[in-house]
Amino acid sequence: MQKIKSLMTRQGLKSPPESLSDLGAIESLRVPGKEEFRELREQPSDPQAEQELINSIEQVYFSTDSFDIVKYELEKLPPVLNLQELEEYRDKLKQQQAAVSRKVADLILEKQPAYVKELERVTSLQTGLQLAAVICTNGRRHLNIAKEGFTQASLGLLANQRKRQLLIGLLKSLRTIKTLQRTDVRLSEMLEEEDYPGAIQLCLECQKAASTFKHYSCISELNSKLQDTLEQIEEQLDVALSKICKNFDINHYTKVQQAYRLLGKTQTAMDQLHMHFTQAIHNTVFQVVLGYVELCAGNTDTKFQKLQYKDLCTHVTPDSYIPCLADLCKALWEVMLSYYRTMEWHEKHDNEDATSASEGSNMMGTEEANFDRGYIKKKLEHGLTRIWQDVQLKVKTYLLGTDLSIFKYDDFIFVLDIISRLMQVGEEFCGSKSEVLQESIRKQSVNYFKNYHRTRLDELRMFLENETWELCPVKSNFSILQLHEFKFMEQSRSPSVSPSKQPSSTSSKTVTLFEQYCSGGNPFEIQANHKDEETEDVLASNGYESDEQEKSAYQEYDSDSDVPEELKRDYVDEQTGDAPVKSISRETLKSRKKSDYSLNKVNAPILTNTTLNVIRLVGKYMQMMNILKPIAFDVIHFMSQLFDYYLYAIYTFFGRNDSLESTGLGLSSSRLRTTLNRIQESLIDLEVLTDPTATLTAAEERKEKVPSPHLSHLVVLTSGDTLYGLAERVVATESLVFLAEQFEFLQPHLDAVMPAVKKPFLQQFYSQTVSTASELRKPIYWIVAGKAIDYEQMLLLMANVKWDIKEIMSQHNIYVDALLKEFEQFNMRLNEVSKRVRIPLPVSNILWEHCIRLANRTIVEGYANVKKCSNEGRALMQLDFQQFLMKLEKLTDIRPIPDKEFVETYIKAYYLTENDMERWIKEHREYSTKQLTNLVNVCLGSHINKKARQKLLSAIDDIDRPKR
């Protein structure tokens, strides 16, 4: 019935099977059999009509609750019964019953094959159950037979065997537990051997084994003990990690890292390592300074140990300051080297781990390892700057603890050298420019150097005022690089050579300090030997390096190839710098060889003790600049003041003469005058203090200036026998030129260290000051030339000559011979002076040029004093001048003769016509108004009338008016 009911529900039937039984009670109906179903199915029917009949069945018939159909139908009857209506209603119910019956019959017939199949399965199941019952019966029978066949002894043997197996397992477990109990002894041994990875591996294995036997009560205590042991291992591991900070050992660090890797705490280890490095820096500097403070204190007072590091630094004595600083830097170097080697270790092992990880297949483990490596790399890179900052702060605190101005210069340079080396270490360590140290040391260096420079300027003034300008004998191969102060330039690559001009071998990779001292040594240990001064071998006992060299200085040369290079190099025109017009003859060379003022003393450099002191000062200044490049501009500025003061002193002593500028010869160039004025305004203190109460205030205001030096009274410049101090003038002037040459030699080095924004100052110093040193030769030697020849006597002799003669003379006048005799005496005195000091060829050329120029201008002046002159007189003038030139050319090699055209043009102007002379006067303004006026007056009456004379005089007046 339940299957029928479900089928009816799926087919949309609303009449439940229970309603059929109820209807049967009313109409005495029954469920039709198979035959009846077949008959019902065979009756013609309309499926749509039947479905409408089924749908018209009341819903209550489909209710699953207990339902009394008879009672329900009786209650529906009306109070007044109508037979016809009842019969109609009965027929309706029969039709509905028939529809439902046909529907049920259809469903039953439709499911008949499934029913048969299910019935067959039930039958098969029943057969299987019967077979199972037979098997169970047989099994029980066999069990009964087995029970009766085995004895109690057999079962006892089985029980004992089982117990034996259990006892064997228990014994094994007990032995394992015993081994675990004794593990702490082995762990202690491994820790003493610093086998941290093995100890941790053993401890972890013991913990794993203990977890297997956790059901034993004794294991709980062992677990606790192993955990305590593991914590103890971590503590000792942390102590071992801290030892890395001062003395890195690759095997030791490898064990420590393996141990942390087993613990899975590589990131924690890196954090702890940086904390240890920070602590190591603090403890190291404190212990170094404390050791020196207690050593110098001379007692065991423990009060210093309680001081802060900043306060402790103030107790370092000046005597122990430098050794303490050196040891401080050595100790900090060890810490930084350990960190550097730590980074190297990680770079090497990270590459190995990455290679092995790429060959593995565990992706999760690889990603975790890569993450750890990335964390460690970033931590180490960040730690570089942090550690260097800590080092800078500690050293800065130490530097500020003592006033560095109390030290001598060499000691101060030594301190700067140590700090410079430390900054180099920092730059290689992390690429930092050491801003903290630079700013600190720069302030102290500038203050120290200002005071030091001021003292050196005062010393220079004292040296100059006591200098007798005697030659300092040095060897011919003398070079400033031979001086101890310039040794630092040989220790490093010469900065005078640009990188592009360096040999190819120098372009190889530079070895850093860390690479150089990685395996041992310390970059600050070399400082101890650096202060030992080397002996200098630059002085010559007698001006010659050997007797053979002195003898060879005056040998005759038999071929042109024997011409010394010094002579070839010096024989140039002073004004143009080119070779002279006239070639050098063999006789000239021989005369030069025999002339003391040409090749005396094998052309050794001309300098004085003061010059040498200035050069040494420059070397010291460059040492400081080379060590501490941030103060390069201040140092170069002070170096320029040394040169400025020396140049100004030479000019003041030997070149200042107000009458020079009145000559109109341009002896002092505008550049030289500008330079001298600048030096005087910026460096020279010309004021004289008369009020004692204002001394301090005025001195403070003028502390940057130096009083003008005064020439020593031992230097005599007024004696004609010595050519008015020519030897002293030559030594002074040429020493200045030599000093300028050394500055030129040092220019590339100075340019390399000078900041880019300050390079215009350096260029200006060289172009406007250093290059003007040689220009001082003209005004200085002009004074000698102006006094060496008696030009006034020549004017008097020329005044006695009669020029208005009527016939041409064949004999020159006597004043020409007198003038030539003066030149011969000048040459002799020049040779005498050259026995004291070598006179370079440019100097002798300038002297001869000045004398000849003054002589020629004196001749023109003498001709301008003539009152009357004829054509024959003009011819006599030309004869005199040609005689003078012919004799003069035998005394000197200067070609062309200076101002030769000046004389010849003036003589020939006498023959010009009125118009030509007017044009000539306008074009030749090098002649004075007196000379032009005299020329016009002398020509009056011969070929110029009074009207023309007045016109020419007016032209001369127009030319002279702007000069007034």
Short mmCIF file of N, CA and C in Angstrom, two decimals, residues 13-16 19 23 52-64 67 69 72-73 75-77 89 92-93 96 100:
data_model
loop_
_atom_site.label_atom_id
_atom_site.label_comp_id
_atom_site.label_asym_id
_atom_site.label_seq_id
_atom_site.Cartn_x
_atom_site.Cartn_y
_atom_site.Cartn_z
N LEU A 13 -1.93 11.85 -8.16
CA LEU A 13 -3.23 11.36 -7.67
C LEU A 13 -3.46 11.85 -6.26
N LYS A 14 -4.70 12.22 -6.00
CA LYS A 14 -5.02 12.79 -4.71
C LYS A 14 -5.77 11.81 -3.81
N SER A 15 -6.23 10.69 -4.33
CA SER A 15 -7.03 9.76 -3.52
C SER A 15 -6.12 8.76 -2.88
N PRO A 16 -5.98 8.71 -1.55
CA PRO A 16 -5.13 7.76 -0.86
C PRO A 16 -5.75 6.39 -0.87
N SER A 19 -8.71 5.54 1.50
CA SER A 19 -10.08 5.92 1.14
C SER A 19 -10.79 4.81 0.40
N LEU A 23 -14.59 3.48 1.26
CA LEU A 23 -15.68 3.42 0.29
C LEU A 23 -16.23 2.02 0.17
N GLU A 52 -9.96 14.43 -14.91
CA GLU A 52 -10.85 15.45 -14.32
C GLU A 52 -11.65 14.83 -13.19
N LEU A 53 -12.05 13.50 -13.35
CA LEU A 53 -12.77 12.83 -12.26
C LEU A 53 -11.87 12.69 -11.04
N ILE A 54 -10.67 12.30 -11.27
CA ILE A 54 -9.75 12.16 -10.13
C ILE A 54 -9.52 13.50 -9.47
N ASN A 55 -9.41 14.55 -10.26
CA ASN A 55 -9.18 15.88 -9.69
C ASN A 55 -10.40 16.38 -8.92
N SER A 56 -11.61 15.85 -9.30
CA SER A 56 -12.82 16.31 -8.60
C SER A 56 -13.01 15.63 -7.26
N ILE A 57 -12.20 14.62 -6.96
CA ILE A 57 -12.30 13.97 -5.63
C ILE A 57 -11.91 14.98 -4.58
N GLU A 58 -12.69 15.01 -3.52
CA GLU A 58 -12.45 15.98 -2.46
C GLU A 58 -11.09 15.70 -1.81
N GLN A 59 -10.51 16.79 -1.32
CA GLN A 59 -9.16 16.74 -0.74
C GLN A 59 -9.11 15.89 0.50
N VAL A 60 -10.21 15.80 1.18
CA VAL A 60 -10.22 15.11 2.46
C VAL A 60 -9.92 13.63 2.29
N TYR A 61 -10.26 13.07 1.08
CA TYR A 61 -10.00 11.66 0.84
C TYR A 61 -8.50 11.36 0.75
N PHE A 62 -7.72 12.39 0.52
CA PHE A 62 -6.26 12.20 0.39
C PHE A 62 -5.54 12.42 1.71
N SER A 63 -6.26 12.67 2.79
CA SER A 63 -5.65 12.92 4.09
C SER A 63 -5.07 11.63 4.63
N THR A 64 -3.90 11.75 5.27
CA THR A 64 -3.23 10.57 5.83
C THR A 64 -3.67 10.31 7.26
N PHE A 67 -9.40 8.77 9.25
CA PHE A 67 -10.58 9.47 8.69
C PHE A 67 -11.73 8.46 8.47
N ILE A 69 -14.76 7.66 6.66
CA ILE A 69 -15.40 8.08 5.41
C ILE A 69 -16.93 7.99 5.53
N TYR A 72 -18.30 10.73 7.40
CA TYR A 72 -18.15 11.98 6.66
C TYR A 72 -19.23 12.11 5.60
N GLU A 73 -19.58 11.00 4.91
CA GLU A 73 -20.59 11.05 3.86
C GLU A 73 -21.98 11.22 4.45
N GLU A 75 -22.80 12.69 7.24
CA GLU A 75 -22.93 14.06 7.74
C GLU A 75 -23.17 15.04 6.61
N LYS A 76 -22.81 14.65 5.41
CA LYS A 76 -23.00 15.55 4.28
C LYS A 76 -24.41 15.46 3.72
N LEU A 77 -25.15 14.42 4.11
CA LEU A 77 -26.50 14.29 3.58
C LEU A 77 -27.36 15.46 4.04
N TYR A 89 -25.50 11.17 -6.93
CA TYR A 89 -24.27 11.31 -6.14
C TYR A 89 -23.54 9.98 -6.06
N LYS A 92 -21.79 9.24 -9.23
CA LYS A 92 -20.56 10.07 -9.30
C LYS A 92 -19.42 9.40 -8.55
N LEU A 93 -19.77 8.91 -7.33
CA LEU A 93 -18.75 8.25 -6.53
C LEU A 93 -18.25 6.99 -7.23
N GLN A 96 -15.90 7.94 -9.94
CA GLN A 96 -14.59 8.32 -9.36
C GLN A 96 -13.83 7.07 -8.94
N VAL A 100 -10.25 5.81 -10.37
CA VAL A 100 -9.11 5.55 -9.48
C VAL A 100 -8.64 4.11 -9.66
#
